[in-house]
mmCIF file of C-alpha atoms and ligand atoms in Angstrom:
data_model
loop_
_atom_site.group_PDB
_atom_site.id
_atom_site.type_symbol
_atom_site.label_atom_id
_atom_site.label_comp_id
_atom_site.label_asym_id
_atom_site.label_seq_id
_atom_site.Cartn_x
_atom_site.Cartn_y
_atom_site.Cartn_z
ATOM 1 C CA UNK C 445 -117.145 -153.133 -138.337
ATOM 2 C CA UNK C 446 -119.786 -151.154 -140.208
ATOM 3 C CA UNK C 447 -119.009 -148.240 -142.488
ATOM 4 C CA UNK C 448 -120.081 -145.547 -140.004
ATOM 5 C CA UNK C 449 -117.908 -146.967 -137.212
ATOM 6 C CA UNK C 450 -114.998 -147.247 -139.614
ATOM 7 C CA UNK C 451 -115.501 -143.626 -140.691
ATOM 8 C CA UNK C 452 -115.462 -142.490 -137.047
ATOM 9 C CA UNK C 453 -112.240 -144.413 -136.398
ATOM 10 C CA UNK C 454 -110.602 -142.886 -139.449
ATOM 11 C CA UNK C 455 -111.613 -139.376 -138.356
ATOM 12 C CA UNK C 456 -110.298 -140.129 -134.898
ATOM 13 C CA UNK C 457 -106.940 -141.237 -136.310
ATOM 14 C CA UNK C 458 -106.867 -138.198 -138.568
ATOM 15 C CA UNK C 459 -107.235 -135.961 -135.529
ATOM 16 C CA UNK C 460 -104.352 -137.756 -133.899
ATOM 17 C CA UNK C 461 -102.227 -136.877 -136.896
ATOM 18 C CA UNK C 462 -102.424 -140.262 -138.581
ATOM 19 C CA UNK C 463 -103.327 -139.605 -142.190
ATOM 20 C CA UNK C 464 -102.529 -143.034 -143.590
ATOM 21 C CA UNK C 465 -103.710 -146.370 -142.236
ATOM 22 C CA UNK C 466 -102.550 -149.719 -143.520
ATOM 23 C CA UNK C 467 -104.449 -152.915 -143.962
ATOM 24 C CA UNK C 468 -102.586 -155.898 -142.574
ATOM 25 C CA UNK C 469 -101.434 -158.342 -145.224
ATOM 26 C CA UNK C 470 -103.928 -161.149 -145.662
ATOM 27 C CA UNK C 471 -106.601 -159.387 -143.669
ATOM 28 C CA UNK C 472 -109.634 -159.135 -145.882
ATOM 29 C CA UNK C 473 -110.146 -159.312 -149.597
ATOM 30 C CA UNK C 474 -107.738 -157.475 -151.821
ATOM 31 C CA UNK C 475 -105.287 -156.629 -149.019
ATOM 32 C CA UNK C 476 -102.091 -155.467 -150.666
ATOM 33 C CA UNK C 477 -99.779 -154.717 -147.799
ATOM 34 C CA UNK C 478 -98.181 -151.377 -147.199
ATOM 35 C CA UNK C 479 -98.693 -148.222 -149.138
ATOM 36 C CA UNK C 480 -96.400 -145.271 -149.127
ATOM 37 C CA UNK C 481 -96.350 -142.585 -146.510
ATOM 38 C CA UNK C 482 -97.137 -139.231 -148.113
ATOM 39 C CA UNK C 483 -94.864 -136.571 -146.747
ATOM 40 C CA UNK C 484 -96.955 -133.838 -145.205
ATOM 41 C CA UNK C 485 -95.497 -130.656 -146.564
ATOM 42 C CA UNK C 486 -95.249 -127.624 -144.392
ATOM 43 C CA UNK C 487 -95.344 -124.665 -146.679
ATOM 44 C CA UNK C 488 -95.628 -122.161 -143.875
ATOM 45 C CA UNK C 489 -93.367 -123.263 -141.102
ATOM 46 C CA UNK C 490 -90.410 -121.094 -140.259
ATOM 47 C CA UNK C 491 -87.548 -122.529 -138.204
ATOM 48 C CA UNK C 492 -89.684 -124.395 -135.716
ATOM 49 C CA UNK C 493 -88.815 -124.200 -132.062
ATOM 50 C CA UNK C 494 -90.782 -126.388 -129.787
ATOM 51 C CA UNK C 495 -92.220 -125.770 -126.386
ATOM 52 C CA UNK C 496 -90.309 -122.678 -125.490
ATOM 53 C CA UNK C 497 -92.191 -120.492 -123.122
ATOM 54 C CA UNK C 498 -92.821 -117.207 -124.834
ATOM 55 C CA UNK C 499 -90.184 -114.766 -123.660
ATOM 56 C CA UNK C 500 -90.845 -112.187 -120.976
ATOM 57 C CA UNK C 501 -90.295 -109.477 -123.548
ATOM 58 C CA UNK C 502 -93.101 -110.882 -125.693
ATOM 59 C CA UNK C 503 -95.224 -111.458 -122.630
ATOM 60 C CA UNK C 504 -95.146 -107.980 -121.170
ATOM 61 C CA UNK C 505 -94.699 -105.615 -124.099
ATOM 62 C CA UNK C 506 -97.092 -102.796 -123.211
ATOM 63 C CA UNK C 507 -98.631 -100.426 -125.750
ATOM 64 C CA UNK C 508 -98.058 -100.591 -129.487
ATOM 65 C CA UNK C 509 -95.519 -103.171 -130.461
ATOM 66 C CA UNK C 510 -92.596 -102.059 -132.631
ATOM 67 C CA UNK C 511 -92.633 -103.434 -136.180
ATOM 68 C CA UNK C 512 -91.212 -106.919 -135.976
ATOM 69 C CA UNK C 513 -89.383 -108.886 -138.671
ATOM 70 C CA UNK C 514 -92.472 -110.983 -139.355
ATOM 71 C CA UNK C 515 -94.899 -108.083 -139.719
ATOM 72 C CA UNK C 516 -96.022 -106.287 -142.865
ATOM 73 C CA UNK C 517 -97.745 -103.057 -143.765
ATOM 74 C CA UNK C 518 -100.276 -104.800 -145.993
ATOM 75 C CA UNK C 519 -103.944 -104.573 -145.092
ATOM 76 C CA UNK C 520 -106.244 -107.575 -145.034
ATOM 77 C CA UNK C 521 -108.292 -105.873 -147.725
ATOM 78 C CA UNK C 522 -105.266 -105.781 -150.016
ATOM 79 C CA UNK C 523 -104.685 -109.477 -149.451
ATOM 80 C CA UNK C 524 -108.347 -110.264 -150.069
ATOM 81 C CA UNK C 525 -108.369 -108.319 -153.301
ATOM 82 C CA UNK C 526 -105.188 -110.099 -154.359
ATOM 83 C CA UNK C 527 -106.876 -113.477 -153.787
ATOM 84 C CA UNK C 528 -109.768 -112.258 -155.936
ATOM 85 C CA UNK C 529 -111.780 -114.986 -157.603
ATOM 86 C CA UNK C 530 -109.002 -117.453 -156.866
ATOM 87 C CA UNK C 531 -108.499 -120.407 -159.189
ATOM 88 C CA UNK C 532 -104.924 -121.148 -158.171
ATOM 89 C CA UNK C 533 -105.707 -124.704 -157.037
ATOM 90 C CA UNK C 534 -108.332 -127.376 -157.624
ATOM 91 C CA UNK C 535 -110.271 -126.484 -154.474
ATOM 92 C CA UNK C 536 -111.951 -123.596 -156.276
ATOM 93 C CA UNK C 537 -113.851 -126.097 -158.450
ATOM 94 C CA UNK C 538 -116.234 -127.160 -155.694
ATOM 95 C CA UNK C 539 -116.520 -124.013 -153.668
ATOM 96 C CA UNK C 540 -119.536 -121.796 -153.186
ATOM 97 C CA UNK C 541 -117.803 -119.013 -151.315
ATOM 98 C CA UNK C 542 -114.186 -118.367 -150.572
ATOM 99 C CA UNK C 543 -113.709 -118.161 -146.793
ATOM 100 C CA UNK C 544 -111.049 -115.552 -146.125
ATOM 101 C CA UNK C 545 -111.264 -114.867 -142.397
ATOM 102 C CA UNK C 546 -113.270 -112.926 -139.863
ATOM 103 C CA UNK C 547 -112.602 -110.680 -136.889
ATOM 104 C CA UNK C 548 -110.485 -107.781 -135.782
ATOM 105 C CA UNK C 549 -107.681 -106.804 -138.179
ATOM 106 C CA UNK C 550 -105.664 -105.696 -135.136
ATOM 107 C CA UNK C 551 -106.495 -108.713 -132.983
ATOM 108 C CA UNK C 552 -103.824 -109.763 -130.498
ATOM 109 C CA UNK C 553 -104.895 -113.381 -130.974
ATOM 110 C CA UNK C 554 -105.540 -115.358 -134.182
ATOM 111 C CA UNK C 555 -107.131 -118.809 -134.407
ATOM 112 C CA UNK C 556 -106.191 -120.919 -137.418
ATOM 113 C CA UNK C 557 -108.224 -123.954 -138.500
ATOM 114 C CA UNK C 558 -107.778 -126.381 -141.357
ATOM 115 C CA UNK C 559 -110.295 -125.408 -144.005
ATOM 116 C CA UNK C 560 -113.942 -124.433 -144.413
ATOM 117 C CA UNK C 561 -116.735 -126.980 -143.991
ATOM 118 C CA UNK C 562 -120.174 -126.972 -145.606
ATOM 119 C CA UNK C 563 -121.667 -124.169 -143.480
ATOM 120 C CA UNK C 564 -118.614 -121.987 -143.918
ATOM 121 C CA UNK C 565 -118.617 -122.595 -147.673
ATOM 122 C CA UNK C 566 -122.236 -121.497 -147.800
ATOM 123 C CA UNK C 567 -121.796 -118.365 -145.691
ATOM 124 C CA UNK C 568 -118.243 -117.363 -146.575
ATOM 125 C CA UNK C 569 -117.355 -117.075 -142.890
ATOM 126 C CA UNK C 570 -115.021 -119.412 -140.961
ATOM 127 C CA UNK C 571 -116.192 -121.497 -138.023
ATOM 128 C CA UNK C 572 -119.931 -120.872 -138.179
ATOM 129 C CA UNK C 573 -121.103 -124.525 -138.165
ATOM 130 C CA UNK C 574 -121.297 -126.808 -135.121
ATOM 131 C CA UNK C 575 -117.547 -126.789 -134.600
ATOM 132 C CA UNK C 576 -117.546 -123.030 -134.977
ATOM 133 C CA UNK C 577 -120.255 -122.588 -132.392
ATOM 134 C CA UNK C 578 -118.226 -124.702 -129.991
ATOM 135 C CA UNK C 579 -115.142 -122.600 -130.735
ATOM 136 C CA UNK C 580 -117.083 -119.401 -130.036
ATOM 137 C CA UNK C 581 -118.359 -120.815 -126.740
ATOM 138 C CA UNK C 582 -114.900 -121.978 -125.781
ATOM 139 C CA UNK C 583 -113.372 -118.576 -126.444
ATOM 140 C CA UNK C 584 -116.085 -116.528 -124.758
ATOM 141 C CA UNK C 585 -116.804 -118.857 -121.804
ATOM 142 C CA UNK C 586 -113.173 -119.488 -120.977
ATOM 143 C CA UNK C 587 -112.431 -115.780 -121.153
ATOM 144 C CA UNK C 588 -115.408 -114.951 -118.964
ATOM 145 C CA UNK C 589 -114.435 -117.556 -116.368
ATOM 146 C CA UNK C 590 -110.922 -116.139 -116.337
ATOM 147 C CA UNK C 591 -112.260 -112.601 -115.871
ATOM 148 C CA UNK C 592 -111.558 -111.329 -119.383
ATOM 149 C CA UNK C 593 -114.253 -109.491 -121.313
ATOM 150 C CA UNK C 594 -113.423 -111.161 -124.610
ATOM 151 C CA UNK C 595 -115.835 -111.779 -127.482
ATOM 152 C CA UNK C 596 -115.347 -113.736 -130.690
ATOM 153 C CA UNK C 597 -115.222 -110.462 -132.626
ATOM 154 C CA UNK C 598 -112.143 -109.381 -130.653
ATOM 155 C CA UNK C 599 -109.984 -112.144 -132.132
ATOM 156 C CA UNK C 600 -109.301 -113.090 -135.756
ATOM 157 C CA UNK C 601 -110.303 -116.489 -137.148
ATOM 158 C CA UNK C 602 -109.153 -118.052 -140.424
ATOM 159 C CA UNK C 603 -108.022 -121.307 -141.993
ATOM 160 C CA UNK C 604 -104.994 -122.730 -143.773
ATOM 161 C CA UNK C 605 -107.017 -123.188 -146.988
ATOM 162 C CA UNK C 606 -109.729 -120.761 -147.994
ATOM 163 C CA UNK C 607 -111.934 -123.100 -150.041
ATOM 164 C CA UNK C 608 -113.774 -126.160 -148.789
ATOM 165 C CA UNK C 609 -112.041 -129.443 -149.640
ATOM 166 C CA UNK C 610 -114.478 -131.943 -151.196
ATOM 167 C CA UNK C 611 -116.164 -134.162 -148.586
ATOM 168 C CA UNK C 612 -114.201 -132.228 -145.962
ATOM 169 C CA UNK C 613 -111.065 -134.186 -146.784
ATOM 170 C CA UNK C 614 -107.695 -133.036 -145.456
ATOM 171 C CA UNK C 615 -106.208 -130.392 -147.767
ATOM 172 C CA UNK C 616 -103.447 -131.754 -149.994
ATOM 173 C CA UNK C 617 -99.884 -130.480 -149.496
ATOM 174 C CA UNK C 618 -99.934 -128.505 -152.763
ATOM 175 C CA UNK C 619 -103.259 -126.888 -151.825
ATOM 176 C CA UNK C 620 -101.834 -125.869 -148.446
ATOM 177 C CA UNK C 621 -98.720 -124.534 -150.094
ATOM 178 C CA UNK C 622 -100.603 -122.433 -152.637
ATOM 179 C CA UNK C 623 -103.141 -121.085 -150.140
ATOM 180 C CA UNK C 624 -100.581 -120.903 -147.359
ATOM 181 C CA UNK C 625 -99.005 -117.798 -148.882
ATOM 182 C CA UNK C 626 -102.228 -115.926 -148.129
ATOM 183 C CA UNK C 627 -102.374 -117.229 -144.562
ATOM 184 C CA UNK C 628 -98.789 -116.058 -144.104
ATOM 185 C CA UNK C 629 -99.690 -112.633 -145.410
ATOM 186 C CA UNK C 630 -102.747 -112.461 -143.145
ATOM 187 C CA UNK C 631 -100.653 -113.372 -140.115
ATOM 188 C CA UNK C 632 -97.935 -110.901 -141.045
ATOM 189 C CA UNK C 633 -100.510 -108.139 -141.588
ATOM 190 C CA UNK C 634 -102.267 -108.759 -138.271
ATOM 191 C CA UNK C 635 -99.072 -109.652 -136.460
ATOM 192 C CA UNK C 636 -100.879 -110.905 -133.347
ATOM 193 C CA UNK C 637 -99.267 -111.473 -129.991
ATOM 194 C CA UNK C 638 -100.079 -115.181 -130.286
ATOM 195 C CA UNK C 639 -101.601 -117.707 -132.674
ATOM 196 C CA UNK C 640 -103.720 -120.647 -131.561
ATOM 197 C CA UNK C 641 -103.808 -123.471 -134.117
ATOM 198 C CA UNK C 642 -106.715 -125.874 -134.112
ATOM 199 C CA UNK C 643 -105.962 -129.500 -134.934
ATOM 200 C CA UNK C 644 -103.084 -131.463 -136.357
ATOM 201 C CA UNK C 645 -103.205 -130.293 -139.962
ATOM 202 C CA UNK C 646 -102.993 -126.593 -139.148
ATOM 203 C CA UNK C 647 -100.445 -127.307 -136.406
ATOM 204 C CA UNK C 648 -98.130 -129.181 -138.737
ATOM 205 C CA UNK C 649 -98.548 -126.586 -141.482
ATOM 206 C CA UNK C 650 -97.690 -123.681 -139.234
ATOM 207 C CA UNK C 651 -95.015 -125.171 -136.998
ATOM 208 C CA UNK C 652 -93.295 -127.623 -139.340
ATOM 209 C CA UNK C 653 -93.491 -130.314 -136.680
ATOM 210 C CA UNK C 654 -94.845 -133.670 -137.736
ATOM 211 C CA UNK C 655 -96.232 -135.140 -134.551
ATOM 212 C CA UNK C 656 -99.893 -135.793 -133.960
ATOM 213 C CA UNK C 657 -101.941 -133.175 -132.211
ATOM 214 C CA UNK C 658 -102.051 -135.133 -128.938
ATOM 215 C CA UNK C 659 -98.257 -134.738 -128.670
ATOM 216 C CA UNK C 660 -98.203 -131.096 -129.705
ATOM 217 C CA UNK C 661 -101.173 -129.705 -127.810
ATOM 218 C CA UNK C 662 -100.608 -127.488 -124.815
ATOM 219 C CA UNK C 663 -97.097 -126.588 -125.990
ATOM 220 C CA UNK C 664 -95.679 -123.393 -127.357
ATOM 221 C CA UNK C 665 -94.167 -123.354 -130.820
ATOM 222 C CA UNK C 666 -93.219 -120.438 -132.991
ATOM 223 C CA UNK C 667 -94.205 -119.013 -136.372
ATOM 224 C CA UNK C 668 -91.606 -116.386 -137.290
ATOM 225 C CA UNK C 669 -91.483 -114.273 -134.134
ATOM 226 C CA UNK C 670 -94.999 -115.141 -132.973
ATOM 227 C CA UNK C 671 -95.696 -117.755 -130.259
ATOM 228 C CA UNK C 672 -98.028 -120.522 -131.413
ATOM 229 C CA UNK C 673 -100.173 -122.632 -129.088
ATOM 230 C CA UNK C 674 -101.501 -125.924 -130.453
ATOM 231 C CA UNK C 675 -104.800 -127.399 -129.350
ATOM 232 C CA UNK C 676 -107.449 -129.809 -130.580
ATOM 233 C CA UNK C 677 -109.766 -128.963 -133.434
ATOM 234 C CA UNK C 678 -113.271 -128.231 -132.107
ATOM 235 C CA UNK C 679 -114.810 -130.835 -134.436
ATOM 236 C CA UNK C 680 -112.706 -133.450 -132.651
ATOM 237 C CA UNK C 681 -114.102 -132.224 -129.346
ATOM 238 C CA UNK C 682 -117.652 -132.703 -130.610
ATOM 239 C CA UNK C 683 -117.196 -136.443 -130.870
ATOM 240 C CA UNK C 684 -118.487 -138.460 -127.936
ATOM 241 C CA UNK C 685 -115.452 -140.656 -127.272
ATOM 242 C CA UNK C 686 -112.987 -138.009 -126.244
ATOM 243 C CA UNK C 687 -114.329 -136.136 -123.272
ATOM 244 C CA UNK C 688 -110.855 -135.776 -121.747
ATOM 245 C CA UNK C 689 -109.743 -133.776 -124.742
ATOM 246 C CA UNK C 690 -112.328 -131.106 -123.936
ATOM 247 C CA UNK C 691 -110.736 -130.462 -120.566
ATOM 248 C CA UNK C 692 -107.299 -130.368 -122.178
ATOM 249 C CA UNK C 693 -108.495 -127.924 -124.839
ATOM 250 C CA UNK C 694 -109.839 -125.628 -122.150
ATOM 251 C CA UNK C 695 -106.470 -125.796 -120.392
ATOM 252 C CA UNK C 696 -104.700 -124.887 -123.639
ATOM 253 C CA UNK C 697 -107.049 -122.008 -124.253
ATOM 254 C CA UNK C 698 -106.562 -120.666 -120.742
ATOM 255 C CA UNK C 699 -102.816 -120.714 -121.312
ATOM 256 C CA UNK C 700 -103.034 -118.733 -124.516
ATOM 257 C CA UNK C 701 -105.610 -116.245 -123.173
ATOM 258 C CA UNK C 702 -103.486 -115.480 -120.108
ATOM 259 C CA UNK C 703 -100.396 -115.067 -122.239
ATOM 260 C CA UNK C 704 -102.140 -112.625 -124.559
ATOM 261 C CA UNK C 705 -104.321 -110.645 -122.184
ATOM 262 C CA UNK C 706 -102.647 -110.635 -118.747
HETATM 263 N N1 LIG Y 146 -113.289 -126.493 -139.624
HETATM 264 C C1 LIG Y 146 -112.231 -125.719 -139.933
HETATM 265 O O1 LIG Y 146 -111.088 -126.140 -139.856
HETATM 266 N N2 LIG Y 146 -112.473 -124.470 -140.306
HETATM 267 C C2 LIG Y 146 -113.697 -123.948 -140.399
HETATM 268 O O2 LIG Y 146 -113.826 -122.782 -140.764
HETATM 269 C C3 LIG Y 146 -114.777 -124.788 -140.056
HETATM 270 C C4 LIG Y 146 -114.556 -126.049 -139.667
#
């Protein structure tokens, strides 16, 4: 297997929630047997509850919602100024721009990805590269097909970590924990009607569940009092070998859009 094929396999496994792969003993030079399984830490999860349908009360609530236990009176600007020129973890060392989030401060729907990539690091805006363009298309096209006049600017988009991990590696547990406090504050400030998490890393961070994304997708979880829908990360959908996942992601998105906007 050449290096490029191996890289694609590893990315594929990563998307399925498998962060560690083992070489079989005796297979290849220097094989050492098993390593240790790093515990993914969920800094953000609050009493996870899996696959409950969001309640009718949450579903129908017309007009302004009363302040809920998970909401705050902080503004996003306050949170941004608190982050400042953040050097709280090692990720600041390689960053060009901190990527805080983009969209409507009062959005009823928030999308949460893993962490900025190269394009996002350059522009300081989340999901503007190839994966971001796919996400924008998915949001706007699905909404249009379902008869909802929704644009990317009507939702809020952010990531678990605000600085690009080197070589786009998965953020480390301590990085997610340190940066996660700001994601929590963003979510509490916006207090959307639903959150849609993109990919296994963000899903595990926000829900506290440890399964791979293929097991979690399409199901409702909960962050504080807010329903959370899990779906695939758009960069996973860009890869050629998983066409089925695209259809599933569209199904997941339809579910969350109808819950929020019907
Ligand atoms: N991938 C992410 O998880 N977030 C971005 O902002 C871009 C790519």
